[in-house]
Amino acid sequence: MAKIIKLVWGVLPFIFVSLCVVLVTMFERITGDTLRILFRNLLILLWVISFGVVLFWGQLRFNAFRQKAEEEKANRIMLGALSILLNVLSALVMGCLILGGVIFAILSHKTEYVTVRNNIKLVACIDYFSGVTVNYYQYKNPFFYGKRLGFEHYAADTGDPLGESPGYPPLEWRFWDSDGNILDSGSNEAIWGEEIDEKEIQKKIILQERAEIRELNAAVMNYQGDELVFSFSIDDFVDSFNGYYWADYESRYLLPSSMWISFAYESSIHSKYASNYYYFTPDEKMWSLPTVSVFTPSDESYVQEIMLNFDDHSYTESMYRLYERTCFYTIKVLFPSFDDAETVELYTKLNELAYQNVFPNEQGYSSDSIPAALFYKDGIGLYPYFAIGESVHLCVIPVTDQTIAAFETKGTAIYEIPYG
């Protein structure tokens, strides 16, 4: 065996790499999976190197044959010419292989990212040769990806759309599951037309910026004497909400408070002092969308109340699911120790109570409102409120023992949250 290996050692790497290429090709044909770009380029490089080893081994074998022939007084001129010809051909073939391999690697190279879209782990491959297209494939393992499950088209000058600082949003996108069912699709072609809405573009850019999970210190404070507030600001709340939301959807949901609709009032629901009312909706043109409201003192340093709103009069399943999503991440921000099932159970119970205790129109939500139930834990109180003609409200306020007692005295049912 050692003698055989010594005799044919030069072709063994080529045979081994070629066998790997054949096996990978057969595996791709059978499974429909594709070898990822890094390992494909590595395989090409190894094949070129192994072929070079074959040429080098062949040259050594020929030189040994030539030396033996010269010792036997063979035709030296013919052997010399043949040696030169073989050297030239070997160099030419090797050069063509190297150049061809490099060109193929450059033309076929696509920047890859492992990412998550619609709760599906995907491999994103960026193609720069036709504008900028990001194709998404099912993640299989570190070596292979599966079938195509989506795409995003960007303008030609976008750069790397999945880099740390994303640029403009995609012109068009579509995602589907492994059975071909559409999960998400849309188009931003309108904002790239002649009349560009810079504000809308800016919003989309902000919502694509990465958000890190930031836990809040939701302590209760006495502010301006007898006004209860949370110790975090509205922007602290926005950052924390977006951090948890990004971890699941790789997108922000809330814009910075400076981009919310806002009003200044002489007092608010839970404060007799000058207050600001901030109001966020994902799309100001769609009145039926769930919204997020925040009341703050006039200096915006703290939060008096967070209020989540759902327009039941324009009820659709998709809008209600979006409302539940805002409930989920708001509670996640305030109670990060709750598991997902506990969070869902809590907001589901609150919303059920809202529909079970509908108040007449003249008892719309105000500073005089007495909710049917108050849930509390660690100084955080939550209660539902729904009056005819208004939206369903899920309200979050700072509470103390005195606050809880005052609600109970007015007839509100009190529940201590058992989770966490």
Tab-separated table of C-alpha atoms in Angstrom:
chain	number	residue	atom	x	y	z
A	1	MET	CA	0.000	0.000	0.000
A	2	ALA	CA	2.805	2.426	0.908
A	3	LYS	CA	4.477	1.682	-2.417
A	4	ILE	CA	1.280	2.402	-4.341
A	5	ILE	CA	0.723	5.640	-2.435
A	6	LYS	CA	4.310	6.702	-3.137
A	7	LEU	CA	3.788	5.945	-6.801
A	8	VAL	CA	0.512	7.857	-7.285
A	9	TRP	CA	0.558	10.375	-4.399
A	10	GLY	CA	0.148	13.335	-6.732
A	11	VAL	CA	-3.309	12.316	-7.948
A	12	LEU	CA	-4.741	11.330	-4.548
A	13	PRO	CA	-5.669	14.901	-3.429
A	14	PHE	CA	-7.326	15.510	-6.807
A	15	ILE	CA	-9.285	12.260	-6.573
A	16	PHE	CA	-10.340	13.028	-2.993
A	17	VAL	CA	-11.485	16.612	-3.768
A	18	SER	CA	-13.232	15.498	-6.978
A	19	LEU	CA	-15.033	12.820	-4.995
A	20	CYS	CA	-16.155	15.482	-2.508
A	21	VAL	CA	-17.455	17.601	-5.395
A	22	VAL	CA	-19.400	14.628	-6.782
A	23	LEU	CA	-20.876	13.790	-3.349
A	24	VAL	CA	-21.888	17.396	-2.704
A	25	THR	CA	-23.487	17.611	-6.165
A	26	MET	CA	-25.400	14.366	-5.578
A	27	PHE	CA	-26.518	15.565	-2.142
A	28	GLU	CA	-27.765	18.851	-3.633
A	29	ARG	CA	-29.669	17.008	-6.381
A	30	ILE	CA	-31.310	14.599	-3.931
A	31	THR	CA	-32.205	17.050	-1.134
A	32	GLY	CA	-32.642	20.284	-3.068
A	33	ASP	CA	-30.250	21.998	-0.621
A	34	THR	CA	-27.351	24.220	-1.698
A	35	LEU	CA	-23.815	24.411	-0.361
A	36	ARG	CA	-23.205	27.809	1.216
A	37	ILE	CA	-20.918	30.238	-0.574
A	38	LEU	CA	-17.921	30.074	1.782
A	39	PHE	CA	-17.647	26.293	1.568
A	40	ARG	CA	-18.361	26.276	-2.175
A	41	ASN	CA	-15.508	28.716	-2.822
A	42	LEU	CA	-13.282	26.690	-0.494
A	43	LEU	CA	-14.099	23.545	-2.463
A	44	ILE	CA	-13.253	25.323	-5.731
A	45	LEU	CA	-9.937	26.510	-4.268
A	46	LEU	CA	-9.064	23.002	-3.057
A	47	TRP	CA	-9.927	21.547	-6.474
A	48	VAL	CA	-7.654	24.059	-8.257
A	49	ILE	CA	-4.826	23.388	-5.766
A	50	SER	CA	-5.241	19.616	-6.095
A	51	PHE	CA	-5.131	19.899	-9.897
A	52	GLY	CA	-1.952	21.934	-9.544
A	53	VAL	CA	-0.547	19.118	-7.411
A	54	VAL	CA	-1.381	16.699	-10.248
A	55	LEU	CA	0.515	18.875	-12.727
A	56	PHE	CA	3.463	19.184	-10.341
A	57	TRP	CA	3.459	15.415	-9.757
A	58	GLY	CA	3.274	14.807	-13.511
A	59	GLN	CA	6.230	17.114	-14.043
A	60	LEU	CA	8.254	15.230	-11.457
A	61	ARG	CA	7.347	11.904	-13.091
A	62	PHE	CA	8.320	13.211	-16.511
A	63	ASN	CA	11.649	14.573	-15.209
A	64	ALA	CA	12.377	11.172	-13.668
A	65	PHE	CA	11.532	9.493	-16.994
A	66	ARG	CA	13.660	12.031	-18.902
A	67	GLN	CA	16.656	11.490	-16.605
A	68	LYS	CA	16.389	7.728	-17.043
A	69	ALA	CA	16.076	8.085	-20.814
A	70	GLU	CA	19.119	10.355	-20.972
A	71	GLU	CA	21.124	7.797	-19.053
A	72	GLU	CA	20.124	5.286	-21.725
A	73	LYS	CA	21.313	7.670	-24.492
A	74	ALA	CA	17.771	8.393	-25.752
A	75	ASN	CA	16.937	11.354	-28.044
A	76	ARG	CA	17.777	14.293	-25.785
A	77	ILE	CA	16.619	16.970	-28.217
A	78	MET	CA	13.126	15.503	-28.505
A	79	LEU	CA	12.870	15.002	-24.754
A	80	GLY	CA	14.042	18.569	-24.110
A	81	ALA	CA	11.487	19.995	-26.518
A	82	LEU	CA	8.773	17.835	-25.004
A	83	SER	CA	9.780	19.017	-21.515
A	84	ILE	CA	9.527	22.672	-22.577
A	85	LEU	CA	6.149	22.014	-24.201
A	86	LEU	CA	4.829	20.298	-21.073
A	87	ASN	CA	6.064	23.123	-18.842
A	88	VAL	CA	4.368	25.726	-21.032
A	89	LEU	CA	1.138	23.715	-21.222
A	90	SER	CA	1.166	23.109	-17.433
A	91	ALA	CA	1.692	26.799	-16.723
A	92	LEU	CA	-1.009	27.753	-19.231
A	93	VAL	CA	-3.536	25.259	-17.866
A	94	MET	CA	-2.781	26.200	-14.251
A	95	GLY	CA	-3.009	29.895	-15.071
A	96	CYS	CA	-6.356	29.405	-16.809
A	97	LEU	CA	-7.663	27.370	-13.880
A	98	ILE	CA	-6.569	29.971	-11.334
A	99	LEU	CA	-7.937	32.857	-13.390
A	100	GLY	CA	-11.170	31.003	-14.130
A	101	GLY	CA	-11.578	30.017	-10.487
A	102	VAL	CA	-11.048	33.598	-9.329
A	103	ILE	CA	-13.500	34.989	-11.914
A	104	PHE	CA	-16.081	32.342	-11.042
A	105	ALA	CA	-15.675	33.000	-7.313
A	106	ILE	CA	-16.091	36.764	-7.842
A	107	LEU	CA	-19.118	36.426	-10.129
A	108	SER	CA	-20.833	33.835	-7.946
A	109	HIS	CA	-19.961	35.412	-4.591
A	110	LYS	CA	-22.884	36.672	-2.542
A	111	THR	CA	-22.589	38.161	0.921
A	112	GLU	CA	-24.447	35.916	3.356
A	113	TYR	CA	-26.135	36.583	6.688
A	114	VAL	CA	-28.032	34.282	9.012
A	115	THR	CA	-31.183	36.126	10.043
A	116	VAL	CA	-34.800	35.646	11.131
A	117	ARG	CA	-37.893	36.730	9.237
A	118	ASN	CA	-41.445	35.884	10.288
A	119	ASN	CA	-40.009	33.668	13.062
A	120	ILE	CA	-38.185	31.512	10.471
A	121	LYS	CA	-34.388	31.164	10.543
A	122	LEU	CA	-33.034	32.048	7.105
A	123	VAL	CA	-29.817	32.523	5.154
A	124	ALA	CA	-29.841	35.895	3.388
A	125	CYS	CA	-27.764	36.096	0.179
A	126	ILE	CA	-27.116	39.570	-1.258
A	127	ASP	CA	-26.817	39.877	-5.041
A	128	TYR	CA	-25.419	43.198	-6.354
A	129	PHE	CA	-25.597	42.476	-10.079
A	130	SER	CA	-29.228	43.474	-10.680
A	131	GLY	CA	-29.805	46.448	-8.429
A	132	VAL	CA	-29.524	44.997	-4.934
A	133	THR	CA	-31.511	41.842	-4.298
A	134	VAL	CA	-31.572	39.911	-1.045
A	135	ASN	CA	-32.752	36.325	-1.494
A	136	TYR	CA	-33.746	34.417	1.637
A	137	TYR	CA	-33.276	30.658	1.929
A	138	GLN	CA	-34.282	28.189	4.592
A	139	TYR	CA	-31.435	27.688	7.093
A	140	LYS	CA	-30.408	24.028	7.301
A	141	ASN	CA	-27.001	23.964	9.009
A	142	PRO	CA	-23.667	25.821	8.815
A	143	PHE	CA	-22.881	24.115	5.480
A	144	PHE	CA	-26.149	24.094	3.507
A	145	TYR	CA	-29.285	26.170	2.992
A	146	GLY	CA	-32.615	24.958	1.668
A	147	LYS	CA	-35.327	26.297	-0.592
A	148	ARG	CA	-35.908	29.981	-1.325
A	149	LEU	CA	-38.468	31.489	1.062
A	150	GLY	CA	-38.396	35.166	0.180
A	151	PHE	CA	-36.729	38.179	-1.389
A	152	GLU	CA	-36.238	41.924	-1.003
A	153	HIS	CA	-35.418	44.284	-3.867
A	154	TYR	CA	-33.502	47.500	-3.172
A	155	ALA	CA	-32.321	50.413	-5.296
A	156	ALA	CA	-28.925	50.008	-6.981
A	157	ASP	CA	-27.099	52.484	-4.699
A	158	THR	CA	-28.396	51.045	-1.407
A	159	GLY	CA	-25.129	49.363	-0.375
A	160	ASP	CA	-25.344	46.498	2.093
A	161	PRO	CA	-29.000	46.566	3.208
A	162	LEU	CA	-28.380	44.114	6.047
A	163	GLY	CA	-25.303	45.838	7.452
A	164	GLU	CA	-25.082	47.460	10.862
A	165	SER	CA	-26.463	50.769	9.542
A	166	PRO	CA	-29.273	49.943	7.106
A	167	GLY	CA	-30.050	52.430	4.364
A	168	TYR	CA	-33.289	52.889	2.506
A	169	PRO	CA	-36.108	50.346	2.926
A	170	PRO	CA	-36.709	47.729	0.195
A	171	LEU	CA	-38.604	48.665	-2.945
A	172	GLU	CA	-40.444	45.355	-2.839
A	173	TRP	CA	-40.472	42.284	-0.618
A	174	ARG	CA	-42.240	38.956	-0.317
A	175	PHE	CA	-41.882	36.026	2.089
A	176	TRP	CA	-43.595	32.662	2.083
A	177	ASP	CA	-43.442	29.437	4.097
A	178	SER	CA	-42.128	26.069	2.917
A	179	ASP	CA	-45.571	25.252	1.491
A	180	GLY	CA	-45.707	28.453	-0.570
A	181	ASN	CA	-48.186	30.316	1.642
A	182	ILE	CA	-47.513	34.083	1.616
A	183	LEU	CA	-46.423	35.331	5.052
A	184	ASP	CA	-45.576	38.937	4.242
A	185	SER	CA	-45.360	41.074	1.123
A	186	GLY	CA	-45.396	44.712	0.174
A	187	SER	CA	-43.928	47.507	-1.878
A	188	ASN	CA	-42.410	50.911	-1.255
A	189	GLU	CA	-42.284	51.853	-4.932
A	190	ALA	CA	-44.395	54.933	-4.284
A	191	ILE	CA	-41.839	56.592	-2.023
A	192	TRP	CA	-39.152	56.176	-4.689
A	193	GLY	CA	-41.160	58.011	-7.351
A	194	GLU	CA	-40.881	61.595	-8.432
A	195	GLU	CA	-42.600	62.903	-5.287
A	196	ILE	CA	-40.456	61.549	-2.480
A	197	ASP	CA	-41.829	61.783	1.061
A	198	GLU	CA	-38.635	62.317	3.026
A	199	LYS	CA	-40.473	61.937	6.336
A	200	GLU	CA	-41.793	58.497	5.381
A	201	ILE	CA	-38.348	57.410	4.196
A	202	GLN	CA	-36.834	58.609	7.480
A	203	LYS	CA	-39.425	56.636	9.434
A	204	LYS	CA	-38.648	53.451	7.545
A	205	ILE	CA	-34.907	53.914	8.058
A	206	ILE	CA	-35.380	54.400	11.810
A	207	LEU	CA	-37.578	51.311	12.101
A	208	GLN	CA	-34.815	49.224	10.498
A	209	GLU	CA	-32.163	50.331	12.992
A	210	ARG	CA	-31.093	47.648	15.452
A	211	ALA	CA	-32.529	47.980	18.958
A	212	GLU	CA	-30.921	46.322	21.969
A	213	ILE	CA	-32.962	44.990	24.885
A	214	ARG	CA	-32.957	47.561	27.666
A	215	GLU	CA	-34.601	46.739	30.979
A	216	LEU	CA	-36.398	49.607	32.691
A	217	ASN	CA	-36.270	50.625	36.316
A	218	ALA	CA	-40.015	51.033	36.787
A	219	ALA	CA	-39.848	52.571	40.256
A	220	VAL	CA	-42.702	54.744	41.525
A	221	MET	CA	-41.891	58.348	42.447
A	222	ASN	CA	-43.703	61.291	44.002
A	223	TYR	CA	-43.262	64.183	41.606
A	224	GLN	CA	-44.391	67.768	42.130
A	225	GLY	CA	-45.575	66.876	45.621
A	226	ASP	CA	-48.510	64.526	45.131
A	227	GLU	CA	-48.173	63.341	41.534
A	228	LEU	CA	-47.220	59.675	41.056
A	229	VAL	CA	-44.938	58.928	38.102
A	230	PHE	CA	-42.734	56.113	36.847
A	231	SER	CA	-39.019	56.825	37.150
A	232	PHE	CA	-38.409	56.242	33.421
A	233	SER	CA	-39.023	58.667	30.553
A	234	ILE	CA	-41.126	58.137	27.447
A	235	ASP	CA	-37.967	57.579	25.370
A	236	ASP	CA	-36.769	54.973	27.899
A	237	PHE	CA	-40.069	53.178	27.354
A	238	VAL	CA	-39.745	53.449	23.561
A	239	ASP	CA	-36.184	52.075	23.614
A	240	SER	CA	-37.094	49.158	25.868
A	241	PHE	CA	-40.221	48.283	23.847
A	242	ASN	CA	-38.235	48.329	20.599
A	243	GLY	CA	-35.469	46.184	22.092
A	244	TYR	CA	-37.853	43.339	22.924
A	245	TYR	CA	-39.702	43.811	19.640
A	246	TRP	CA	-36.471	43.713	17.599
A	247	ALA	CA	-35.424	40.457	19.270
A	248	ASP	CA	-38.512	38.779	17.749
A	249	TYR	CA	-39.077	40.669	14.489
A	250	GLU	CA	-35.741	42.355	13.623
A	251	SER	CA	-37.584	45.639	13.312
A	252	ARG	CA	-38.543	48.477	15.603
A	253	TYR	CA	-42.217	49.205	16.196
A	254	LEU	CA	-42.260	52.582	17.964
A	255	LEU	CA	-40.704	55.720	16.505
A	256	PRO	CA	-38.855	58.196	18.779
A	257	SER	CA	-41.279	60.298	20.837
A	258	SER	CA	-40.206	63.413	18.896
A	259	MET	CA	-42.052	61.919	15.901
A	260	TRP	CA	-45.288	61.154	17.815
A	261	ILE	CA	-48.367	63.376	17.704
A	262	SER	CA	-48.405	65.400	20.924
A	263	PHE	CA	-50.607	67.871	22.801
A	264	ALA	CA	-50.090	69.980	25.917
A	265	TYR	CA	-52.830	70.090	28.576
A	266	GLU	CA	-53.311	71.942	31.845
A	267	SER	CA	-53.953	68.580	33.548
A	268	SER	CA	-54.321	64.898	32.650
A	269	ILE	CA	-56.190	61.775	33.742
A	270	HIS	CA	-53.931	61.181	36.734
A	271	SER	CA	-52.387	64.600	37.315
A	272	LYS	CA	-53.721	68.045	38.179
A	273	TYR	CA	-50.536	69.610	36.824
A	274	ALA	CA	-49.589	70.642	33.284
A	275	SER	CA	-49.028	67.511	31.221
A	276	ASN	CA	-48.135	66.342	27.747
A	277	TYR	CA	-50.084	63.722	25.823
A	278	TYR	CA	-48.144	61.667	23.250
A	279	TYR	CA	-49.915	59.538	20.686
A	280	PHE	CA	-48.349	56.965	18.332
A	281	THR	CA	-49.928	55.195	15.386
A	282	PRO	CA	-47.986	53.188	12.767
A	283	ASP	CA	-49.883	54.989	10.000
A	284	GLU	CA	-51.643	58.329	10.557
A	285	LYS	CA	-53.851	57.703	7.523
A	286	MET	CA	-55.391	54.531	8.990
A	287	TRP	CA	-57.677	55.483	11.877
A	288	SER	CA	-58.473	51.848	12.716
A	289	LEU	CA	-54.913	50.961	13.711
A	290	PRO	CA	-54.179	50.244	17.400
A	291	THR	CA	-52.349	53.117	19.053
A	292	VAL	CA	-50.017	53.739	21.988
A	293	SER	CA	-50.474	56.802	24.201
A	294	VAL	CA	-48.206	58.147	26.938
A	295	PHE	CA	-48.915	60.940	29.453
A	296	THR	CA	-45.924	62.782	30.903
A	297	PRO	CA	-45.310	65.822	33.093
A	298	SER	CA	-44.722	69.010	31.126
A	299	ASP	CA	-40.932	68.559	31.296
A	300	GLU	CA	-41.234	65.030	29.784
A	301	SER	CA	-38.819	63.611	32.354
A	302	TYR	CA	-41.096	60.836	33.636
A	303	VAL	CA	-44.216	58.876	32.682
A	304	GLN	CA	-47.621	59.334	34.336
A	305	GLU	CA	-49.535	56.754	32.325
A	306	ILE	CA	-49.202	54.389	29.367
A	307	MET	CA	-52.425	53.705	27.502
A	308	LEU	CA	-52.919	51.118	24.730
A	309	ASN	CA	-55.939	51.713	22.518
A	310	PHE	CA	-57.981	49.524	20.158
A	311	ASP	CA	-60.775	50.843	17.923
A	312	ASP	CA	-63.366	48.104	18.407
A	313	HIS	CA	-65.828	49.868	16.104
A	314	SER	CA	-63.541	49.017	13.151
A	315	TYR	CA	-62.826	45.511	14.443
A	316	THR	CA	-60.825	43.092	12.294
A	317	GLU	CA	-58.870	40.045	13.401
A	318	SER	CA	-55.585	41.431	12.039
A	319	MET	CA	-56.027	44.760	13.876
A	320	TYR	CA	-56.879	43.010	17.132
A	321	ARG	CA	-53.803	40.782	16.823
A	322	LEU	CA	-51.698	43.916	16.353
A	323	TYR	CA	-53.322	45.428	19.457
A	324	GLU	CA	-52.506	42.263	21.419
A	325	ARG	CA	-48.932	42.564	20.208
A	326	THR	CA	-48.638	46.077	21.679
A	327	CYS	CA	-50.121	44.714	24.932
A	328	PHE	CA	-47.592	41.882	24.963
A	329	TYR	CA	-44.495	44.055	24.531
A	330	THR	CA	-45.700	46.761	26.906
A	331	ILE	CA	-46.156	44.184	29.669
A	332	LYS	CA	-42.816	42.626	28.673
A	333	VAL	CA	-41.137	45.992	29.220
A	334	LEU	CA	-42.704	46.427	32.669
A	335	PHE	CA	-42.424	42.804	33.827
A	336	PRO	CA	-39.413	41.236	32.068
A	337	SER	CA	-39.410	38.283	34.487
A	338	PHE	CA	-42.811	37.067	33.217
A	339	ASP	CA	-42.648	34.245	30.700
A	340	ASP	CA	-44.559	34.599	27.441
A	341	ALA	CA	-47.511	32.479	28.597
A	342	GLU	CA	-47.949	34.595	31.738
A	343	THR	CA	-47.777	37.800	29.725
A	344	VAL	CA	-50.421	36.564	27.271
A	345	GLU	CA	-52.654	35.352	30.104
A	346	LEU	CA	-52.456	38.728	31.848
A	347	TYR	CA	-53.376	40.948	28.887
A	348	THR	CA	-56.035	38.454	27.744
A	349	LYS	CA	-57.715	38.660	31.156
A	350	LEU	CA	-57.551	42.466	31.154
A	351	ASN	CA	-59.083	42.716	27.688
A	352	GLU	CA	-61.800	40.202	28.559
A	353	LEU	CA	-62.735	42.366	31.540
A	354	ALA	CA	-62.899	45.409	29.263
A	355	TYR	CA	-65.540	43.723	27.100
A	356	GLN	CA	-67.389	42.345	30.123
A	357	ASN	CA	-67.669	45.802	31.710
A	358	VAL	CA	-68.682	48.253	28.989
A	359	PHE	CA	-69.559	51.715	30.331
A	360	PRO	CA	-72.157	54.043	28.785
A	361	ASN	CA	-71.013	56.839	26.507
A	362	GLU	CA	-71.423	59.533	29.170
A	363	GLN	CA	-68.886	57.659	31.319
A	364	GLY	CA	-66.077	57.966	28.788
A	365	TYR	CA	-62.501	57.675	29.988
A	366	SER	CA	-61.571	60.631	32.201
A	367	SER	CA	-60.110	61.534	35.567
A	368	ASP	CA	-63.429	60.518	37.142
A	369	SER	CA	-63.462	57.028	35.599
A	370	ILE	CA	-63.700	54.055	37.960
A	371	PRO	CA	-62.382	50.889	36.281
A	372	ALA	CA	-64.006	47.541	37.007
A	373	ALA	CA	-60.710	45.914	38.007
A	374	LEU	CA	-57.136	46.839	38.869
A	375	PHE	CA	-54.216	44.391	38.643
A	376	TYR	CA	-51.017	45.383	40.414
A	377	LYS	CA	-47.493	44.221	41.211
A	378	ASP	CA	-44.351	46.060	42.376
A	379	GLY	CA	-45.917	49.511	42.106
A	380	ILE	CA	-47.287	48.935	38.602
A	381	GLY	CA	-51.040	48.976	38.123
A	382	LEU	CA	-52.965	47.828	35.046
A	383	TYR	CA	-56.663	48.217	34.361
A	384	PRO	CA	-59.010	47.993	31.349
A	385	TYR	CA	-61.572	50.623	30.402
A	386	PHE	CA	-64.111	50.577	27.586
A	387	ALA	CA	-66.977	53.036	27.111
A	388	ILE	CA	-69.429	53.063	24.207
A	389	GLY	CA	-68.194	55.313	21.419
A	390	GLU	CA	-64.555	55.087	22.547
A	391	SER	CA	-61.657	52.731	21.995
A	392	VAL	CA	-60.819	49.838	24.290
A	393	HIS	CA	-58.119	51.036	26.691
A	394	LEU	CA	-55.514	49.064	28.588
A	395	CYS	CA	-54.013	51.526	31.065
A	396	VAL	CA	-50.762	51.313	33.018
A	397	ILE	CA	-50.182	53.633	35.981
A	398	PRO	CA	-47.878	53.852	39.008
A	399	VAL	CA	-49.637	52.774	42.222
A	400	THR	CA	-49.027	52.771	45.967
A	401	ASP	CA	-50.946	51.146	48.787
A	402	GLN	CA	-52.930	54.373	49.109
A	403	THR	CA	-53.775	54.372	45.400
A	404	ILE	CA	-54.928	50.763	45.524
A	405	ALA	CA	-57.053	51.449	48.615
A	406	ALA	CA	-58.638	54.460	46.919
A	407	PHE	CA	-59.605	52.375	43.883
A	408	GLU	CA	-61.024	49.652	46.122
A	409	THR	CA	-63.077	52.185	48.067
A	410	LYS	CA	-64.677	53.338	44.799
A	411	GLY	CA	-65.719	49.769	43.970
A	412	THR	CA	-62.855	48.595	41.774
A	413	ALA	CA	-62.014	44.901	42.155
A	414	ILE	CA	-58.350	44.515	43.165
A	415	TYR	CA	-56.116	41.652	42.008
A	416	GLU	CA	-52.470	41.123	42.868
A	417	ILE	CA	-50.591	39.715	39.868
A	418	PRO	CA	-49.261	36.288	40.931
A	419	TYR	CA	-46.538	35.891	38.302
A	420	GLY	CA	-42.825	36.564	38.408
